[in-house]
Amino acid sequence: QLEVEVTDINGKTIDGPVRLDISVIDQNDNRPMFKEGPYVGHVMEGSPTGTTVMRMTAFDADDSSTDNALLRYNILKQTPTKPSPNMFYIDPEKGDIVTVVSPVLLDRETMETPKYELVIEAKDMGGLDVGLTGTATATILIDDKNDHPPEFTKKEFQATVKEGVTGVIVNLTVGDKDDPATGAWRAVYTIINGNPGQSFEIHTNPQTNEGMLSVVKPLDYEISAFHTLLIKVENEDPLIPDIAYGPSSTATVQITVEDVNEGPVFHPNPMAVTKQENIPIGSVVLTVNATDPDTLQHQTIRYSVYKDPAGWLEINPTNGTIGTTAVLDRESPYVQDDKYTALFLAIDSGNPPATGTGTLHITLEDVNDNVPSLYPTLAKVCDDAKDLRVVVLGASDKDLHPNTDPFKFELSKQSGPEKLWRITKINNTHAQVILLQNLKKANYNIPISVTDSGKPPLTNNTELKLQVCSCKKSKMDCSATDALHISMTLILLSLISLFCKSFP
């Protein structure tokens, strides 16, 4: 749009301004272009003729109101050309690509490849020969549907497993024509017969699609030497309605169990018995019972001691009778929570021999076999002390109630006419030693007896060492005065001996 005016030489407007419209007429100078690629479409195998796969749309920059931008579509090339060179058709005006072959030919499993490439041409000028063209490639993928059931490669599989062993025993192989990347190919295995004890499980190997049959509960040859399993295989995805699982989707697995020499088994295990401590050496504790699971081999069993931490026990190798070889002591460090634990072996006569282990727990009942002990055994006091309560004594006993406290504390008979100390009970386990007067600096031994409450009671006669010390300025000097007397006596004896030798 222009504005035009006429002026004279002096610039005076003579006419105008007047608007002048200039129309630019389009020329066909732009080719059609496919801007939205890559173009990928999917169609399910077996789809009906005329199924729309995808739409191809091109763009032309020329005037859309003219034939310069009037586009028509055409398929220039199809790769591959089998099973038909014309598998697809494109709507020349809309650009919709549809199938034109029968559903039978659109079979993914019979195609040499499930991927087709179409070279699509878009031409302007309504498709006339003088029109400009643009091309693009459309990739069409034939999607799989579950129209083939999985089938075992053979009707019967064989497996051998040793009794008592777990793990994978055989891989079951199947074939499936469907796409391995889909649930139409992935297999699901089920044991439908022959597994009442749930001894077997089967899982799918995700890489190979094989069925991995495993023993999860050890098998017993003596119970059954053979097992027969019936197994079916299905796909993760359901089959299409007009397809069903056939006889080839089931198979039989024949499993042979090999005999293994198993170790004898103790009954019960662990074994428990209660005995008093200090029973006589040679006493019978228990007669163990072990049986051999290999009932078909008629083997003999011999027994031996495996672990006897304190060395208290022996076992008859033939009949399994356990006896004592030493005194059982409940207070031993080898006894925990009143229980002594020993292990025994039962060994069969197989080749090679097999061994079973049995555990024996002996609960030891307490007997009053420990005298009380006294603490402390040393006390110190100042020779001028005002508080003559010297020390609080305590007693302990390794035995259990009622063979321990209350304890009875007593002083043994004091020598001399004058009593120097006495003992007073505080409670069931403690007593107070009291001086009756201040004593001279020296070491004294106070005889004390402490008796437990067992039946019969046990008494411990012991001595409390009492050091009477001199105390000055809060410092206690307990050096024994009798040490000087001993040294002087030794000197005197030496002099007498020397004198006797000089004058025979």
Coordinates of N, CA and C in Angstrom, one line a residue, residues 306-485:
Y306 N 32.3 -85.6 71.2 CA 32.8 -84.5 70.3 C 33.4 -83.3 71.1
K307 N 32.5 -82.7 72.0 CA 33.0 -81.6 72.8 C 32.5 -81.8 74.2
D308 N 33.5 -81.9 75.1 CA 33.2 -82.1 76.5 C 34.1 -81.1 77.2
P309 N 33.7 -79.8 77.3 CA 34.7 -78.7 77.8 C 35.4 -79.0 79.1
A310 N 34.7 -79.6 80.1 CA 35.3 -79.8 81.4 C 35.9 -81.2 81.5
G311 N 35.7 -82.1 80.5 CA 36.2 -83.5 80.6 C 35.6 -84.3 81.6
W312 N 34.2 -84.1 81.8 CA 33.5 -84.8 82.8 C 32.8 -86.1 82.4
L313 N 32.7 -86.3 81.0 CA 31.8 -87.4 80.5 C 32.5 -88.3 79.6
E314 N 31.9 -89.5 79.5 CA 32.3 -90.5 78.5 C 31.1 -91.2 77.9
I315 N 31.2 -91.8 76.8 CA 30.0 -92.5 76.2 C 30.4 -93.8 75.7
N316 N 29.5 -94.8 75.9 CA 29.8 -96.2 75.4 C 29.6 -96.1 73.9
P317 N 30.7 -96.5 73.2 CA 30.6 -96.4 71.7 C 29.5 -97.3 71.1
T318 N 29.1 -98.3 71.8 CA 28.1 -99.3 71.2 C 26.7 -98.9 71.6
N319 N 26.4 -98.7 72.9 CA 25.0 -98.5 73.2 C 24.6 -97.1 73.5
G320 N 25.6 -96.2 73.5 CA 25.3 -94.8 73.7 C 25.0 -94.3 75.1
T321 N 25.5 -95.1 76.1 CA 25.3 -94.7 77.5 C 26.3 -93.7 77.9
I322 N 25.9 -92.6 78.4 CA 26.8 -91.5 78.9 C 27.0 -91.6 80.4
G323 N 28.2 -91.6 80.8 CA 28.6 -91.7 82.3 C 29.5 -90.6 82.6
T324 N 29.7 -90.4 84.0 CA 30.6 -89.4 84.4 C 32.0 -90.0 84.7
T325 N 33.0 -89.2 84.4 CA 34.4 -89.6 84.6 C 35.1 -88.7 85.7
A326 N 34.3 -87.7 86.1 CA 34.8 -86.7 87.1 C 33.5 -86.2 87.8
V327 N 33.8 -85.4 88.9 CA 32.7 -84.9 89.7 C 32.1 -83.7 88.9
L328 N 30.8 -83.7 88.8 CA 30.1 -82.6 88.2 C 30.0 -81.4 89.2
D329 N 30.4 -80.2 88.7 CA 30.5 -79.1 89.6 C 29.7 -77.9 89.1
R330 N 28.6 -77.6 89.8 CA 27.7 -76.5 89.3 C 28.4 -75.2 89.3
E331 N 29.4 -75.0 90.2 CA 30.1 -73.8 90.3 C 31.3 -73.7 89.3
S332 N 31.5 -74.6 88.4 CA 32.5 -74.6 87.4 C 32.3 -73.5 86.4
P333 N 33.4 -72.9 85.9 CA 33.3 -71.9 84.9 C 32.7 -72.4 83.6
Y334 N 32.7 -73.8 83.4 CA 32.2 -74.4 82.2 C 30.6 -74.5 82.3
V335 N 30.1 -74.1 83.4 CA 28.6 -74.2 83.6 C 28.0 -72.8 83.5
Q336 N 27.0 -72.7 82.6 CA 26.4 -71.4 82.4 C 24.9 -71.5 82.7
D337 N 24.4 -70.6 83.6 CA 23.0 -70.7 84.0 C 22.6 -72.1 84.5
D338 N 23.5 -72.7 85.3 CA 23.3 -74.0 85.9 C 23.3 -75.1 84.8
K339 N 23.6 -74.8 83.6 CA 23.6 -75.8 82.5 C 25.0 -76.1 82.0
Y340 N 25.3 -77.4 81.8 CA 26.6 -77.9 81.2 C 26.2 -78.5 79.9
T341 N 26.9 -78.1 78.8 CA 26.6 -78.5 77.4 C 27.7 -79.3 76.9
A342 N 27.4 -80.5 76.3 CA 28.4 -81.3 75.7 C 27.8 -81.8 74.4
L343 N 28.7 -82.1 73.4 CA 28.3 -82.6 72.1 C 28.8 -84.0 71.9
F344 N 28.0 -84.8 71.2 CA 28.4 -86.2 70.9 C 28.2 -86.5 69.4
L345 N 28.9 -87.5 68.9 CA 28.8 -87.9 67.5 C 28.2 -89.3 67.4
A346 N 27.4 -89.4 66.4 CA 27.0 -90.8 66.0 C 27.5 -91.0 64.6
I347 N 28.3 -92.1 64.4 CA 29.0 -92.3 63.1 C 28.5 -93.7 62.6
D348 N 28.0 -93.6 61.3 CA 27.5 -94.9 60.7 C 28.7 -95.7 60.1
S349 N 28.4 -96.8 59.5 CA 29.4 -97.7 58.9 C 29.4 -97.6 57.4
G350 N 28.9 -96.5 56.9 CA 28.9 -96.3 55.4 C 30.3 -96.1 54.9
N351 N 30.4 -96.1 53.6 CA 31.6 -95.8 52.9 C 31.5 -94.7 51.9
P352 N 31.9 -93.5 52.2 CA 32.5 -93.1 53.5 C 31.5 -93.0 54.6
P353 N 31.9 -93.1 55.8 CA 31.0 -93.0 56.9 C 30.4 -91.5 57.0
A354 N 29.2 -91.5 57.5 CA 28.5 -90.2 57.7 C 28.3 -90.0 59.2
T355 N 28.3 -88.7 59.6 CA 28.3 -88.4 61.0 C 27.1 -87.5 61.4
G356 N 26.5 -87.7 62.5 CA 25.5 -86.8 63.0 C 25.9 -86.3 64.4
T357 N 25.5 -85.1 64.7 CA 25.9 -84.5 66.0 C 24.7 -84.3 66.9
G358 N 24.8 -84.6 68.2 CA 23.8 -84.4 69.2 C 24.3 -83.5 70.3
T359 N 23.4 -82.7 70.8 CA 23.7 -81.8 71.9 C 23.0 -82.2 73.2
L360 N 23.8 -82.3 74.3 CA 23.3 -82.7 75.6 C 23.4 -81.5 76.5
H361 N 22.2 -81.1 77.1 CA 22.2 -80.1 78.2 C 22.0 -80.7 79.5
I362 N 22.9 -80.6 80.5 CA 22.8 -81.2 81.8 C 22.5 -80.0 82.8
T363 N 21.3 -80.0 83.3 CA 21.0 -79.0 84.3 C 21.4 -79.5 85.7
L364 N 22.3 -78.8 86.4 CA 22.9 -79.3 87.6 C 22.2 -78.6 88.8
E365 N 21.7 -79.5 89.7 CA 21.1 -79.0 90.9 C 22.1 -78.8 92.0
D366 N 22.0 -77.7 92.7 CA 23.0 -77.3 93.7 C 23.0 -78.2 94.9
V367 N 24.2 -78.5 95.4 CA 24.5 -79.2 96.6 C 25.4 -78.3 97.5
N368 N 25.2 -78.3 98.8 CA 26.0 -77.4 99.7 C 27.5 -77.9 99.8
D369 N 28.3 -77.5 98.8 CA 29.6 -78.0 98.8 C 30.7 -76.9 98.7
N370 N 30.3 -75.7 99.1 CA 31.2 -74.6 99.2 C 31.0 -73.9 100.5
V371 N 32.2 -73.7 101.2 CA 32.1 -73.0 102.5 C 32.0 -71.5 102.2
P372 N 31.5 -70.7 103.1 CA 31.4 -69.2 102.8 C 32.8 -68.7 102.8
S373 N 33.0 -67.6 102.1 CA 34.2 -66.8 102.2 C 34.0 -65.5 102.8
L374 N 35.1 -65.0 103.5 CA 34.9 -63.8 104.3 C 35.7 -62.6 103.6
Y375 N 35.2 -61.4 103.6 CA 35.9 -60.3 103.1 C 35.6 -59.0 103.9
P376 N 36.5 -58.1 104.1 CA 37.9 -58.2 103.8 C 38.7 -59.0 104.8
T377 N 39.9 -59.3 104.5 CA 40.7 -60.1 105.4 C 41.8 -59.3 106.1
L378 N 41.8 -58.0 105.9 CA 42.7 -57.1 106.5 C 42.0 -55.8 107.0
A379 N 42.3 -55.4 108.2 CA 41.7 -54.1 108.7 C 42.8 -53.4 109.4
K380 N 42.7 -52.0 109.5 CA 43.7 -51.1 110.1 C 42.9 -50.2 111.1
V381 N 43.5 -49.9 112.2 CA 42.9 -49.0 113.2 C 44.0 -48.3 114.0
C382 N 43.8 -47.1 114.4 CA 44.7 -46.3 115.1 C 44.8 -46.7 116.6
D383 N 46.0 -46.7 117.2 CA 46.1 -47.1 118.6 C 45.4 -46.2 119.6
D384 N 45.0 -45.0 119.1 CA 44.3 -44.1 120.0 C 42.9 -43.8 119.4
A385 N 42.4 -44.7 118.6 CA 41.1 -44.4 118.0 C 40.0 -44.3 119.0
K386 N 39.1 -43.3 118.7 CA 37.9 -43.2 119.5 C 36.8 -44.1 119.1
D387 N 36.7 -44.3 117.8 CA 35.7 -45.2 117.3 C 36.3 -46.6 117.1
L388 N 35.9 -47.5 118.0 CA 36.5 -48.8 118.0 C 35.7 -49.9 117.1
R389 N 34.8 -49.4 116.3 CA 34.2 -50.2 115.3 C 35.2 -50.4 114.2
V390 N 35.9 -51.5 114.1 CA 37.0 -51.7 113.3 C 36.6 -51.9 111.8
V391 N 35.8 -52.8 111.5 CA 35.5 -53.2 110.1 C 34.1 -53.9 110.0
V392 N 33.5 -53.7 108.9 CA 32.3 -54.5 108.5 C 32.7 -55.6 107.7
L393 N 32.4 -56.8 108.1 CA 32.8 -58.0 107.4 C 31.6 -58.5 106.6
G394 N 31.9 -59.0 105.4 CA 30.8 -59.6 104.5 C 31.2 -61.0 104.2
A395 N 30.2 -61.8 103.9 CA 30.4 -63.2 103.5 C 29.6 -63.5 102.2
S396 N 30.2 -64.4 101.4 CA 29.6 -64.8 100.2 C 29.8 -66.3 100.0
D397 N 28.9 -66.9 99.2 CA 28.9 -68.4 99.0 C 28.6 -68.7 97.6
K398 N 29.4 -69.6 96.9 CA 29.1 -69.9 95.5 C 27.9 -70.7 95.3
D399 N 27.4 -71.3 96.4 CA 26.2 -72.1 96.3 C 24.9 -71.3 96.1
L400 N 23.8 -72.0 95.9 CA 22.5 -71.3 95.7 C 21.7 -71.4 97.0
H401 N 20.7 -70.6 97.1 CA 19.7 -70.7 98.3 C 19.1 -72.1 98.1
P402 N 18.9 -72.8 99.3 CA 19.0 -72.3 100.7 C 20.4 -72.6 101.3
N403 N 21.4 -72.8 100.4 CA 22.7 -73.3 100.9 C 23.7 -72.1 101.1
T404 N 23.1 -70.9 101.2 CA 24.0 -69.7 101.4 C 23.6 -69.0 102.6
D405 N 23.2 -67.7 102.5 CA 22.8 -66.9 103.7 C 21.4 -67.4 104.2
P406 N 21.0 -67.0 105.4 CA 21.8 -66.2 106.3 C 23.0 -66.8 106.9
F407 N 24.1 -66.0 107.0 CA 25.3 -66.6 107.6 C 25.4 -66.3 109.1
K408 N 26.1 -67.2 109.8 CA 26.3 -67.1 111.2 C 27.8 -66.7 111.4
F409 N 28.0 -65.6 112.0 CA 29.4 -65.1 112.3 C 29.7 -65.3 113.8
E410 N 30.9 -65.9 114.1 CA 31.3 -66.1 115.5 C 32.8 -65.9 115.6
L411 N 33.2 -65.5 116.9 CA 34.6 -65.3 117.2 C 35.0 -66.6 117.9
S412 N 36.2 -67.1 117.4 CA 36.8 -68.2 118.1 C 37.2 -67.8 119.5
K413 N 37.5 -68.8 120.4 CA 37.8 -68.5 121.8 C 39.1 -67.6 121.9
Q414 N 38.9 -66.5 122.6 CA 40.1 -65.5 122.7 C 41.0 -66.0 123.9
S415 N 42.3 -65.9 123.6 CA 43.3 -66.3 124.6 C 43.4 -65.2 125.6
G416 N 43.8 -65.6 126.8 CA 44.0 -64.6 127.9 C 42.8 -64.3 128.7
P417 N 42.9 -63.7 129.8 CA 41.8 -63.5 130.7 C 40.9 -62.3 130.2
E418 N 41.5 -61.4 129.4 CA 40.7 -60.2 129.0 C 40.4 -60.3 127.6
K419 N 39.1 -60.2 127.3 CA 38.6 -60.2 125.9 C 38.9 -58.8 125.3
L420 N 39.4 -58.9 124.0 CA 39.8 -57.7 123.4 C 38.9 -57.2 122.3
W421 N 38.0 -58.1 121.7 CA 37.1 -57.7 120.7 C 35.9 -58.6 120.7
R422 N 34.9 -58.1 119.9 CA 33.7 -58.9 119.8 C 33.1 -58.7 118.4
I423 N 32.2 -59.5 117.9 CA 31.6 -59.4 116.6 C 30.0 -59.4 116.8
T424 N 29.4 -58.5 116.0 CA 28.0 -58.3 116.0 C 27.4 -58.4 114.7
K425 N 26.3 -59.2 114.5 CA 25.6 -59.4 113.3 C 24.9 -58.1 112.8
I426 N 25.0 -57.7 111.6 CA 24.3 -56.6 111.0 C 23.1 -57.0 110.2
N427 N 23.3 -58.0 109.3 CA 22.2 -58.6 108.6 C 22.6 -60.0 108.2
N428 N 21.9 -60.6 107.2 CA 22.1 -62.0 106.9 C 23.5 -62.2 106.3
T429 N 24.1 -61.2 105.8 CA 25.4 -61.4 105.1 C 26.6 -60.5 105.6
H430 N 26.3 -59.7 106.6 CA 27.4 -58.8 107.1 C 27.4 -58.8 108.7
A431 N 28.6 -58.5 109.2 CA 28.7 -58.4 110.7 C 29.8 -57.3 111.0
Q432 N 29.7 -56.8 112.2 CA 30.6 -55.7 112.6 C 31.6 -56.2 113.6
V433 N 32.9 -56.0 113.4 CA 34.0 -56.3 114.4 C 34.3 -55.0 115.2
I434 N 34.2 -55.2 116.6 CA 34.3 -54.0 117.4 C 35.4 -54.3 118.5
L435 N 36.4 -53.4 118.7 CA 37.4 -53.5 119.7 C 36.8 -53.1 121.0
L436 N 37.1 -53.8 122.1 CA 36.6 -53.5 123.4 C 37.5 -52.5 124.2
Q437 N 38.7 -52.2 123.6 CA 39.6 -51.3 124.2 C 40.7 -50.9 123.2
N438 N 41.4 -49.9 123.4 CA 42.5 -49.5 122.5 C 43.6 -50.5 122.7
L439 N 44.3 -50.8 121.6 CA 45.4 -51.8 121.7 C 46.7 -51.1 121.3
K440 N 47.8 -51.8 121.7 CA 49.1 -51.3 121.4 C 49.4 -51.5 119.9
K441 N 50.3 -50.7 119.4 CA 50.7 -50.9 118.0 C 51.3 -52.3 117.8
A442 N 50.6 -53.0 117.0 CA 51.1 -54.4 116.7 C 50.2 -55.0 115.6
N443 N 50.5 -56.2 115.2 CA 49.6 -57.0 114.3 C 48.9 -58.0 115.1
Y444 N 47.6 -58.1 114.9 CA 46.8 -59.1 115.6 C 46.0 -60.0 114.6
N445 N 45.8 -61.2 114.9 CA 45.0 -62.1 114.1 C 43.8 -62.5 114.9
I446 N 42.6 -62.1 114.3 CA 41.3 -62.3 115.0 C 40.7 -63.6 114.4
P447 N 40.6 -64.7 115.1 CA 40.0 -65.9 114.6 C 38.4 -65.8 114.4
I448 N 37.9 -66.0 113.3 CA 36.5 -65.8 113.0 C 36.0 -67.1 112.3
S449 N 34.8 -67.5 112.6 CA 34.2 -68.6 111.9 C 32.9 -68.1 111.3
V450 N 32.6 -68.5 110.0 CA 31.4 -68.1 109.3 C 30.7 -69.4 108.8
T451 N 29.4 -69.5 109.1 CA 28.7 -70.8 108.7 C 27.5 -70.5 107.9
D452 N 27.3 -71.3 106.8 CA 26.1 -71.0 105.9 C 24.9 -71.7 106.5
S453 N 23.8 -71.7 105.7 CA 22.5 -72.2 106.1 C 22.2 -73.5 105.5
G454 N 23.2 -74.2 104.8 CA 22.9 -75.4 104.2 C 22.6 -76.6 105.2
K455 N 22.2 -77.7 104.6 CA 21.9 -78.9 105.4 C 22.7 -80.0 104.8
P456 N 23.7 -80.5 105.5 CA 24.3 -79.9 106.7 C 25.0 -78.6 106.4
P457 N 25.2 -77.7 107.4 CA 25.8 -76.4 107.2 C 27.4 -76.6 107.1
L458 N 28.0 -75.7 106.4 CA 29.5 -75.7 106.2 C 30.0 -74.5 106.9
T459 N 31.2 -74.7 107.5 CA 31.8 -73.6 108.3 C 33.2 -73.3 107.7
N460 N 33.5 -72.0 107.7 CA 34.9 -71.6 107.2 C 35.5 -70.9 108.4
N461 N 36.6 -71.5 109.0 CA 37.4 -70.9 110.1 C 38.5 -70.1 109.4
T462 N 38.5 -68.8 109.7 CA 39.5 -68.0 109.0 C 40.0 -66.9 110.0
E463 N 40.9 -66.1 109.6 CA 41.4 -65.0 110.5 C 41.3 -63.7 109.8
L464 N 41.0 -62.7 110.6 CA 41.0 -61.3 110.1 C 42.3 -60.7 110.7
K465 N 43.2 -60.2 109.8 CA 44.4 -59.6 110.2 C 44.1 -58.2 110.6
L466 N 44.4 -57.8 111.8 CA 44.2 -56.4 112.3 C 45.5 -55.8 112.6
Q467 N 45.7 -54.6 111.9 CA 46.9 -53.8 112.1 C 46.6 -52.6 113.0
V468 N 47.2 -52.6 114.2 CA 47.0 -51.4 115.0 C 48.2 -50.5 114.8
C469 N 47.9 -49.2 114.3 CA 48.9 -48.3 113.8 C 49.0 -47.1 114.7
S470 N 50.1 -46.4 114.6 CA 50.2 -45.1 115.3 C 49.8 -44.0 114.3
C471 N 49.0 -43.1 114.8 CA 48.4 -42.1 113.9 C 48.8 -40.7 114.4
K472 N 49.5 -39.9 113.6 CA 49.9 -38.6 113.9 C 49.7 -37.7 112.7
K473 N 49.0 -36.6 113.0 CA 48.7 -35.6 112.0 C 48.0 -36.2 110.7
S474 N 47.0 -37.1 111.0 CA 46.2 -37.7 110.0 C 47.1 -38.7 109.1
K475 N 48.3 -39.0 109.6 CA 49.1 -40.0 108.9 C 49.2 -41.3 109.8
M476 N 49.0 -42.4 109.1 CA 48.9 -43.7 109.8 C 50.2 -44.5 109.5
D477 N 50.9 -44.8 110.6 CA 52.2 -45.6 110.5 C 51.9 -47.0 111.0
C478 N 51.9 -47.9 110.1 CA 51.6 -49.3 110.4 C 52.8 -50.2 110.4
S479 N 54.0 -49.7 110.4 CA 55.2 -50.6 110.4 C 55.1 -51.4 111.7
A480 N 55.3 -52.7 111.5 CA 55.2 -53.7 112.6 C 56.3 -53.5 113.6
T481 N 56.0 -53.4 114.9 CA 57.0 -53.2 115.9 C 57.7 -54.6 116.2
D482 N 57.0 -55.7 115.9 CA 57.6 -57.0 116.2 C 58.7 -57.3 115.2
A483 N 58.8 -56.5 114.1 CA 59.9 -56.8 113.2 C 61.3 -56.5 113.8
L484 N 61.3 -55.5 114.7 CA 62.6 -55.2 115.4 C 62.9 -56.3 116.4
H485 N 61.9 -56.9 117.1 CA 62.1 -58.0 118.0 C 62.6 -59.2 117.3

